Amino acid sequence: MKPSTLSIHEATTTLDIAAFGGLISEYVAWCRERYKNEPWLVEMAFSHQGLDAELLNLSGLYGPPNGRMLLAEDALEILGGVAYKRVDPSTCEMKRLFVRSTANGRGLGRKLCTSLMETAARDGFTRMRLDTTRDMVEAIGLYKTFGFRIVEPFIDYPERMRPMMVFMERSLDDFA
């Protein structure tokens, strides 16, 4: 077994940002497979979030000063990513956490979350929030281990989606 050369770094180059966009597209395909019995949910969620426009403006949405995109890479292979975007001067929102299935079991989701919270705290944010679907039990479990707690909705999703959504947040004070 070859030694790991895992690194987590900010997506700053055109190639890195394109790789992050590719991960988002893989995540959408993964969601379509996971929710194949409820395809309306995936289509409604991503259309409500403006996915097409997001993919065309990753730097504007998730690049400084509005946020950061992080990539997990090992031996020049991109294995996962996550981003945050600014909500207000003290609050940011975690977006698009995804780890390729080929990298499952390596703790990359945990490492990406930790790096993202450290980065957001360094950037002056004191609170991070996120939303996910209630069926993403693995993700919810991960977020809870980091101290995220369920809160009232902070995004107005369409009525049909509301029962499917979970909203969470946590303080970043311990990362400051």
mmCIF file with all atom_site columns, N, CA and C in Angstrom, residues 107-165:
data_model
loop_
_atom_site.group_PDB
_atom_site.id
_atom_site.type_symbol
_atom_site.label_atom_id
_atom_site.label_alt_id
_atom_site.label_comp_id
_atom_site.label_asym_id
_atom_site.label_entity_id
_atom_site.label_seq_id
_atom_site.pdbx_PDB_ins_code
_atom_site.Cartn_x
_atom_site.Cartn_y
_atom_site.Cartn_z
_atom_site.occupancy
_atom_site.B_iso_or_equiv
_atom_site.pdbx_formal_charge
_atom_site.auth_seq_id
_atom_site.auth_comp_id
_atom_site.auth_asym_id
_atom_site.auth_atom_id
_atom_site.pdbx_PDB_model_num
ATOM 1   N N  . GLY A 1 107 ? -12.310 9.096  6.260  1.00 0.00 ? 107 GLY A N  1
ATOM 2   C CA . GLY A 1 107 ? -12.532 10.239 7.139  1.00 0.00 ? 107 GLY A CA 1
ATOM 3   C C  . GLY A 1 107 ? -12.437 11.580 6.436  1.00 0.00 ? 107 GLY A C  1
ATOM 4   N N  . LEU A 1 108 ? -12.601 11.578 5.116  1.00 0.00 ? 108 LEU A N  1
ATOM 5   C CA . LEU A 1 108 ? -12.442 12.830 4.369  1.00 0.00 ? 108 LEU A CA 1
ATOM 6   C C  . LEU A 1 108 ? -13.560 13.828 4.651  1.00 0.00 ? 108 LEU A C  1
ATOM 7   N N  . GLY A 1 109 ? -14.779 13.344 4.853  1.00 0.00 ? 109 GLY A N  1
ATOM 8   C CA . GLY A 1 109 ? -15.874 14.255 5.196  1.00 0.00 ? 109 GLY A CA 1
ATOM 9   C C  . GLY A 1 109 ? -15.559 15.009 6.472  1.00 0.00 ? 109 GLY A C  1
ATOM 10  N N  . ARG A 1 110 ? -15.064 14.284 7.455  1.00 0.00 ? 110 ARG A N  1
ATOM 11  C CA . ARG A 1 110 ? -14.676 14.891 8.740  1.00 0.00 ? 110 ARG A CA 1
ATOM 12  C C  . ARG A 1 110 ? -13.526 15.892 8.546  1.00 0.00 ? 110 ARG A C  1
ATOM 13  N N  . LYS A 1 111 ? -12.526 15.509 7.770  1.00 0.00 ? 111 LYS A N  1
ATOM 14  C CA . LYS A 1 111 ? -11.378 16.390 7.547  1.00 0.00 ? 111 LYS A CA 1
ATOM 15  C C  . LYS A 1 111 ? -11.781 17.649 6.779  1.00 0.00 ? 111 LYS A C  1
ATOM 16  N N  . LEU A 1 112 ? -12.640 17.485 5.796  1.00 0.00 ? 112 LEU A N  1
ATOM 17  C CA . LEU A 1 112 ? -13.110 18.642 5.039  1.00 0.00 ? 112 LEU A CA 1
ATOM 18  C C  . LEU A 1 112 ? -13.920 19.586 5.926  1.00 0.00 ? 112 LEU A C  1
ATOM 19  N N  . CYS A 1 113 ? -14.805 19.034 6.752  1.00 0.00 ? 113 CYS A N  1
ATOM 20  C CA . CYS A 1 113 ? -15.605 19.866 7.663  1.00 0.00 ? 113 CYS A CA 1
ATOM 21  C C  . CYS A 1 113 ? -14.708 20.629 8.631  1.00 0.00 ? 113 CYS A C  1
ATOM 22  N N  . THR A 1 114 ? -13.751 19.923 9.213  1.00 0.00 ? 114 THR A N  1
ATOM 23  C CA . THR A 1 114 ? -12.835 20.573 10.158 1.00 0.00 ? 114 THR A CA 1
ATOM 24  C C  . THR A 1 114 ? -12.083 21.709 9.479  1.00 0.00 ? 114 THR A C  1
ATOM 25  N N  . SER A 1 115 ? -11.527 21.445 8.314  1.00 0.00 ? 115 SER A N  1
ATOM 26  C CA . SER A 1 115 ? -10.779 22.473 7.586  1.00 0.00 ? 115 SER A CA 1
ATOM 27  C C  . SER A 1 115 ? -11.666 23.656 7.222  1.00 0.00 ? 115 SER A C  1
ATOM 28  N N  . LEU A 1 116 ? -12.893 23.380 6.827  1.00 0.00 ? 116 LEU A N  1
ATOM 29  C CA . LEU A 1 116 ? -13.806 24.458 6.450  1.00 0.00 ? 116 LEU A CA 1
ATOM 30  C C  . LEU A 1 116 ? -14.153 25.331 7.658  1.00 0.00 ? 116 LEU A C  1
ATOM 31  N N  . MET A 1 117 ? -14.428 24.703 8.796  1.00 0.00 ? 117 MET A N  1
ATOM 32  C CA . MET A 1 117 ? -14.755 25.485 9.996  1.00 0.00 ? 117 MET A CA 1
ATOM 33  C C  . MET A 1 117 ? -13.553 26.298 10.462 1.00 0.00 ? 117 MET A C  1
ATOM 34  N N  . GLU A 1 118 ? -12.366 25.717 10.403 1.00 0.00 ? 118 GLU A N  1
ATOM 35  C CA . GLU A 1 118 ? -11.152 26.463 10.768 1.00 0.00 ? 118 GLU A CA 1
ATOM 36  C C  . GLU A 1 118 ? -10.961 27.663 9.842  1.00 0.00 ? 118 GLU A C  1
ATOM 37  N N  . THR A 1 119 ? -11.163 27.459 8.555  1.00 0.00 ? 119 THR A N  1
ATOM 38  C CA . THR A 1 119 ? -10.999 28.526 7.573  1.00 0.00 ? 119 THR A CA 1
ATOM 39  C C  . THR A 1 119 ? -12.026 29.627 7.802  1.00 0.00 ? 119 THR A C  1
ATOM 40  N N  . ALA A 1 120 ? -13.280 29.232 8.006  1.00 0.00 ? 120 ALA A N  1
ATOM 41  C CA . ALA A 1 120 ? -14.334 30.230 8.228  1.00 0.00 ? 120 ALA A CA 1
ATOM 42  C C  . ALA A 1 120 ? -14.066 31.043 9.494  1.00 0.00 ? 120 ALA A C  1
ATOM 43  N N  . ALA A 1 121 ? -13.619 30.383 10.543 1.00 0.00 ? 121 ALA A N  1
ATOM 44  C CA . ALA A 1 121 ? -13.304 31.099 11.794 1.00 0.00 ? 121 ALA A CA 1
ATOM 45  C C  . ALA A 1 121 ? -12.145 32.069 11.568 1.00 0.00 ? 121 ALA A C  1
ATOM 46  N N  . ARG A 1 122 ? -11.112 31.617 10.845 1.00 0.00 ? 122 ARG A N  1
ATOM 47  C CA . ARG A 1 122 ? -9.978  32.499 10.517 1.00 0.00 ? 122 ARG A CA 1
ATOM 48  C C  . ARG A 1 122 ? -10.437 33.710 9.709  1.00 0.00 ? 122 ARG A C  1
ATOM 49  N N  . ASP A 1 123 ? -11.464 33.509 8.883  1.00 0.00 ? 123 ASP A N  1
ATOM 50  C CA . ASP A 1 123 ? -12.002 34.593 8.064  1.00 0.00 ? 123 ASP A CA 1
ATOM 51  C C  . ASP A 1 123 ? -12.944 35.504 8.849  1.00 0.00 ? 123 ASP A C  1
ATOM 52  N N  . GLY A 1 124 ? -13.130 35.214 10.142 1.00 0.00 ? 124 GLY A N  1
ATOM 53  C CA . GLY A 1 124 ? -13.902 36.105 11.002 1.00 0.00 ? 124 GLY A CA 1
ATOM 54  C C  . GLY A 1 124 ? -15.343 35.710 11.255 1.00 0.00 ? 124 GLY A C  1
ATOM 55  N N  . PHE A 1 125 ? -15.763 34.563 10.736 1.00 0.00 ? 125 PHE A N  1
ATOM 56  C CA . PHE A 1 125 ? -17.144 34.125 10.971 1.00 0.00 ? 125 PHE A CA 1
ATOM 57  C C  . PHE A 1 125 ? -17.253 33.471 12.348 1.00 0.00 ? 125 PHE A C  1
ATOM 58  N N  . THR A 1 126 ? -18.374 33.689 13.000 1.00 0.00 ? 126 THR A N  1
ATOM 59  C CA . THR A 1 126 ? -18.592 33.127 14.333 1.00 0.00 ? 126 THR A CA 1
ATOM 60  C C  . THR A 1 126 ? -19.694 32.078 14.346 1.00 0.00 ? 126 THR A C  1
ATOM 61  N N  . ARG A 1 127 ? -20.370 31.902 13.214 1.00 0.00 ? 127 ARG A N  1
ATOM 62  C CA . ARG A 1 127 ? -21.446 30.914 13.149 1.00 0.00 ? 127 ARG A CA 1
ATOM 63  C C  . ARG A 1 127 ? -21.493 30.313 11.750 1.00 0.00 ? 127 ARG A C  1
ATOM 64  N N  . MET A 1 128 ? -21.715 28.991 11.709 1.00 0.00 ? 128 MET A N  1
ATOM 65  C CA . MET A 1 128 ? -21.873 28.286 10.437 1.00 0.00 ? 128 MET A CA 1
ATOM 66  C C  . MET A 1 128 ? -23.207 27.572 10.463 1.00 0.00 ? 128 MET A C  1
ATOM 67  N N  . ARG A 1 129 ? -23.867 27.585 9.338  1.00 0.00 ? 129 ARG A N  1
ATOM 68  C CA . ARG A 1 129 ? -25.129 26.854 9.226  1.00 0.00 ? 129 ARG A CA 1
ATOM 69  C C  . ARG A 1 129 ? -25.123 26.025 7.955  1.00 0.00 ? 129 ARG A C  1
ATOM 70  N N  . LEU A 1 130 ? -26.090 25.136 7.852  1.00 0.00 ? 130 LEU A N  1
ATOM 71  C CA . LEU A 1 130 ? -26.210 24.271 6.684  1.00 0.00 ? 130 LEU A CA 1
ATOM 72  C C  . LEU A 1 130 ? -27.629 23.735 6.612  1.00 0.00 ? 130 LEU A C  1
ATOM 73  N N  . ASP A 1 131 ? -27.969 23.203 5.462  1.00 0.00 ? 131 ASP A N  1
ATOM 74  C CA . ASP A 1 131 ? -29.218 22.460 5.340  1.00 0.00 ? 131 ASP A CA 1
ATOM 75  C C  . ASP A 1 131 ? -28.948 21.189 4.562  1.00 0.00 ? 131 ASP A C  1
ATOM 76  N N  . THR A 1 132 ? -29.763 20.183 4.835  1.00 0.00 ? 132 THR A N  1
ATOM 77  C CA . THR A 1 132 ? -29.649 18.897 4.162  1.00 0.00 ? 132 THR A CA 1
ATOM 78  C C  . THR A 1 132 ? -31.026 18.242 4.200  1.00 0.00 ? 132 THR A C  1
ATOM 79  N N  . THR A 1 133 ? -31.149 17.095 3.571  1.00 0.00 ? 133 THR A N  1
ATOM 80  C CA . THR A 1 133 ? -32.432 16.397 3.643  1.00 0.00 ? 133 THR A CA 1
ATOM 81  C C  . THR A 1 133 ? -32.430 15.458 4.851  1.00 0.00 ? 133 THR A C  1
ATOM 82  N N  . ARG A 1 134 ? -33.603 15.188 5.340  1.00 0.00 ? 134 ARG A N  1
ATOM 83  C CA . ARG A 1 134 ? -33.731 14.342 6.542  1.00 0.00 ? 134 ARG A CA 1
ATOM 84  C C  . ARG A 1 134 ? -33.215 12.927 6.310  1.00 0.00 ? 134 ARG A C  1
ATOM 85  N N  . ASP A 1 135 ? -33.150 12.504 5.056  1.00 0.00 ? 135 ASP A N  1
ATOM 86  C CA . ASP A 1 135 ? -32.683 11.156 4.736  1.00 0.00 ? 135 ASP A CA 1
ATOM 87  C C  . ASP A 1 135 ? -31.166 11.052 4.659  1.00 0.00 ? 135 ASP A C  1
ATOM 88  N N  . MET A 1 136 ? -30.468 12.143 4.711  1.00 0.00 ? 136 MET A N  1
ATOM 89  C CA . MET A 1 136 ? -29.000 12.123 4.678  1.00 0.00 ? 136 MET A CA 1
ATOM 90  C C  . MET A 1 136 ? -28.492 11.851 6.095  1.00 0.00 ? 136 MET A C  1
ATOM 91  N N  . VAL A 1 137 ? -28.841 10.684 6.605  1.00 0.00 ? 137 VAL A N  1
ATOM 92  C CA . VAL A 1 137 ? -28.562 10.367 8.010  1.00 0.00 ? 137 VAL A CA 1
ATOM 93  C C  . VAL A 1 137 ? -27.062 10.313 8.301  1.00 0.00 ? 137 VAL A C  1
ATOM 94  N N  . GLU A 1 138 ? -26.267 9.889  7.335  1.00 0.00 ? 138 GLU A N  1
ATOM 95  C CA . GLU A 1 138 ? -24.821 9.853  7.545  1.00 0.00 ? 138 GLU A CA 1
ATOM 96  C C  . GLU A 1 138 ? -24.290 11.275 7.734  1.00 0.00 ? 138 GLU A C  1
ATOM 97  N N  . ALA A 1 139 ? -24.721 12.171 6.869  1.00 0.00 ? 139 ALA A N  1
ATOM 98  C CA . ALA A 1 139 ? -24.270 13.562 6.962  1.00 0.00 ? 139 ALA A CA 1
ATOM 99  C C  . ALA A 1 139 ? -24.763 14.198 8.261  1.00 0.00 ? 139 ALA A C  1
ATOM 100 N N  . ILE A 1 140 ? -26.013 13.996 8.597  1.00 0.00 ? 140 ILE A N  1
ATOM 101 C CA . ILE A 1 140 ? -26.561 14.569 9.830  1.00 0.00 ? 140 ILE A CA 1
ATOM 102 C C  . ILE A 1 140 ? -25.783 14.052 11.037 1.00 0.00 ? 140 ILE A C  1
ATOM 103 N N  . GLY A 1 141 ? -25.480 12.761 11.036 1.00 0.00 ? 141 GLY A N  1
ATOM 104 C CA . GLY A 1 141 ? -24.682 12.186 12.127 1.00 0.00 ? 141 GLY A CA 1
ATOM 105 C C  . GLY A 1 141 ? -23.316 12.844 12.216 1.00 0.00 ? 141 GLY A C  1
ATOM 106 N N  . LEU A 1 142 ? -22.670 13.052 11.078 1.00 0.00 ? 142 LEU A N  1
ATOM 107 C CA . LEU A 1 142 ? -21.371 13.720 11.053 1.00 0.00 ? 142 LEU A CA 1
ATOM 108 C C  . LEU A 1 142 ? -21.493 15.130 11.613 1.00 0.00 ? 142 LEU A C  1
ATOM 109 N N  . TYR A 1 143 ? -22.478 15.866 11.140 1.00 0.00 ? 143 TYR A N  1
ATOM 110 C CA . TYR A 1 143 ? -22.648 17.247 11.598 1.00 0.00 ? 143 TYR A CA 1
ATOM 111 C C  . TYR A 1 143 ? -22.909 17.304 13.105 1.00 0.00 ? 143 TYR A C  1
ATOM 112 N N  . LYS A 1 144 ? -23.675 16.375 13.606 1.00 0.00 ? 144 LYS A N  1
ATOM 113 C CA . LYS A 1 144 ? -23.949 16.365 15.053 1.00 0.00 ? 144 LYS A CA 1
ATOM 114 C C  . LYS A 1 144 ? -22.681 16.106 15.858 1.00 0.00 ? 144 LYS A C  1
ATOM 115 N N  . THR A 1 145 ? -21.760 15.282 15.329 1.00 0.00 ? 145 THR A N  1
ATOM 116 C CA . THR A 1 145 ? -20.515 15.045 16.067 1.00 0.00 ? 145 THR A CA 1
ATOM 117 C C  . THR A 1 145 ? -19.681 16.314 16.164 1.00 0.00 ? 145 THR A C  1
ATOM 118 N N  . PHE A 1 146 ? -19.910 17.248 15.274 1.00 0.00 ? 146 PHE A N  1
ATOM 119 C CA . PHE A 1 146 ? -19.226 18.536 15.310 1.00 0.00 ? 146 PHE A CA 1
ATOM 120 C C  . PHE A 1 146 ? -19.980 19.579 16.136 1.00 0.00 ? 146 PHE A C  1
ATOM 121 N N  . GLY A 1 147 ? -21.099 19.189 16.692 1.00 0.00 ? 147 GLY A N  1
ATOM 122 C CA . GLY A 1 147 ? -21.844 20.134 17.517 1.00 0.00 ? 147 GLY A CA 1
ATOM 123 C C  . GLY A 1 147 ? -22.892 20.938 16.775 1.00 0.00 ? 147 GLY A C  1
ATOM 124 N N  . PHE A 1 148 ? -23.151 20.606 15.527 1.00 0.00 ? 148 PHE A N  1
ATOM 125 C CA . PHE A 1 148 ? -24.255 21.265 14.837 1.00 0.00 ? 148 PHE A CA 1
ATOM 126 C C  . PHE A 1 148 ? -25.552 20.823 15.510 1.00 0.00 ? 148 PHE A C  1
ATOM 127 N N  . ARG A 1 149 ? -26.471 21.767 15.664 1.00 0.00 ? 149 ARG A N  1
ATOM 128 C CA . ARG A 1 149 ? -27.769 21.448 16.250 1.00 0.00 ? 149 ARG A CA 1
ATOM 129 C C  . ARG A 1 149 ? -28.854 21.841 15.267 1.00 0.00 ? 149 ARG A C  1
ATOM 130 N N  . ILE A 1 150 ? -29.971 21.156 15.372 1.00 0.00 ? 150 ILE A N  1
ATOM 131 C CA . ILE A 1 150 ? -31.096 21.440 14.488 1.00 0.00 ? 150 ILE A CA 1
ATOM 132 C C  . ILE A 1 150 ? -31.729 22.762 14.912 1.00 0.00 ? 150 ILE A C  1
ATOM 133 N N  . VAL A 1 151 ? -32.017 23.600 13.930 1.00 0.00 ? 151 VAL A N  1
ATOM 134 C CA . VAL A 1 151 ? -32.599 24.921 14.167 1.00 0.00 ? 151 VAL A CA 1
ATOM 135 C C  . VAL A 1 151 ? -33.810 25.116 13.249 1.00 0.00 ? 151 VAL A C  1
ATOM 136 N N  . GLU A 1 152 ? -34.494 26.198 13.476 1.00 0.00 ? 152 GLU A N  1
ATOM 137 C CA . GLU A 1 152 ? -35.629 26.562 12.621 1.00 0.00 ? 152 GLU A CA 1
ATOM 138 C C  . GLU A 1 152 ? -35.138 26.832 11.197 1.00 0.00 ? 152 GLU A C  1
ATOM 139 N N  . PRO A 1 153 ? -35.996 26.607 10.204 1.00 0.00 ? 153 PRO A N  1
ATOM 140 C CA . PRO A 1 153 ? -35.596 26.854 8.813  1.00 0.00 ? 153 PRO A CA 1
ATOM 141 C C  . PRO A 1 153 ? -35.114 28.291 8.603  1.00 0.00 ? 153 PRO A C  1
ATOM 142 N N  . PHE A 1 154 ? -34.044 28.425 7.823  1.00 0.00 ? 154 PHE A N  1
ATOM 143 C CA . PHE A 1 154 ? -33.526 29.742 7.474  1.00 0.00 ? 154 PHE A CA 1
ATOM 144 C C  . PHE A 1 154 ? -33.578 29.978 5.974  1.00 0.00 ? 154 PHE A C  1
ATOM 145 N N  . ILE A 1 155 ? -34.098 28.989 5.240  1.00 0.00 ? 155 ILE A N  1
ATOM 146 C CA . ILE A 1 155 ? -34.318 29.110 3.801  1.00 0.00 ? 155 ILE A CA 1
ATOM 147 C C  . ILE A 1 155 ? -35.771 28.728 3.553  1.00 0.00 ? 155 ILE A C  1
ATOM 148 N N  . ASP A 1 156 ? -36.412 29.482 2.701  1.00 0.00 ? 156 ASP A N  1
ATOM 149 C CA . ASP A 1 156 ? -37.820 29.219 2.402  1.00 0.00 ? 156 ASP A CA 1
ATOM 150 C C  . ASP A 1 156 ? -37.921 28.302 1.179  1.00 0.00 ? 156 ASP A C  1
ATOM 151 N N  . TYR A 1 157 ? -37.916 27.001 1.449  1.00 0.00 ? 157 TYR A N  1
ATOM 152 C CA . TYR A 1 157 ? -38.066 26.031 0.367  1.00 0.00 ? 157 TYR A CA 1
ATOM 153 C C  . TYR A 1 157 ? -39.536 25.906 -0.018 1.00 0.00 ? 157 TYR A C  1
ATOM 154 N N  . PRO A 1 158 ? -39.808 25.395 -1.221 1.00 0.00 ? 158 PRO A N  1
ATOM 155 C CA . PRO A 1 158 ? -41.201 25.163 -1.623 1.00 0.00 ? 158 PRO A CA 1
ATOM 156 C C  . PRO A 1 158 ? -41.918 24.253 -0.608 1.00 0.00 ? 158 PRO A C  1
ATOM 157 N N  . GLU A 1 159 ? -43.190 24.461 -0.459 1.00 0.00 ? 159 GLU A N  1
ATOM 158 C CA . GLU A 1 159 ? -44.010 23.753 0.541  1.00 0.00 ? 159 GLU A CA 1
ATOM 159 C C  . GLU A 1 159 ? -43.806 22.234 0.496  1.00 0.00 ? 159 GLU A C  1
ATOM 160 N N  . ARG A 1 160 ? -43.758 21.663 -0.688 1.00 0.00 ? 160 ARG A N  1
ATOM 161 C CA . ARG A 1 160 ? -43.617 20.206 -0.809 1.00 0.00 ? 160 ARG A CA 1
ATOM 162 C C  . ARG A 1 160 ? -42.298 19.697 -0.221 1.00 0.00 ? 160 ARG A C  1
ATOM 163 N N  . MET A 1 161 ? -41.257 20.526 -0.260 1.00 0.00 ? 161 MET A N  1
ATOM 164 C CA . MET A 1 161 ? -39.939 20.116 0.222  1.00 0.00 ? 161 MET A CA 1
ATOM 165 C C  . MET A 1 161 ? -39.762 20.295 1.726  1.00 0.00 ? 161 MET A C  1
ATOM 166 N N  . ARG A 1 162 ? -40.481 21.209 2.315  1.00 0.00 ? 162 ARG A N  1
ATOM 167 C CA . ARG A 1 162 ? -40.243 21.589 3.711  1.00 0.00 ? 162 ARG A CA 1
ATOM 168 C C  . ARG A 1 162 ? -40.161 20.410 4.676  1.00 0.00 ? 162 ARG A C  1
ATOM 169 N N  . PRO A 1 163 ? -41.061 19.429 4.589  1.00 0.00 ? 163 PRO A N  1
ATOM 170 C CA . PRO A 1 163 ? -40.947 18.306 5.546  1.00 0.00 ? 163 PRO A CA 1
ATOM 171 C C  . PRO A 1 163 ? -39.694 17.451 5.341  1.00 0.00 ? 163 PRO A C  1
ATOM 172 N N  . MET A 1 164 ? -39.049 17.582 4.191  1.00 0.00 ? 164 MET A N  1
ATOM 173 C CA . MET A 1 164 ? -37.874 16.773 3.868  1.00 0.00 ? 164 MET A CA 1
ATOM 174 C C  . MET A 1 164 ? -36.571 17.404 4.350  1.00 0.00 ? 164 MET A C  1
ATOM 175 N N  . MET A 1 165 ? -36.610 18.679 4.754  1.00 0.00 ? 165 MET A N  1
ATOM 176 C CA . MET A 1 165 ? -35.385 19.430 5.013  1.00 0.00 ? 165 MET A CA 1
ATOM 177 C C  . MET A 1 165 ? -35.037 19.505 6.499  1.00 0.00 ? 165 MET A C  1
#
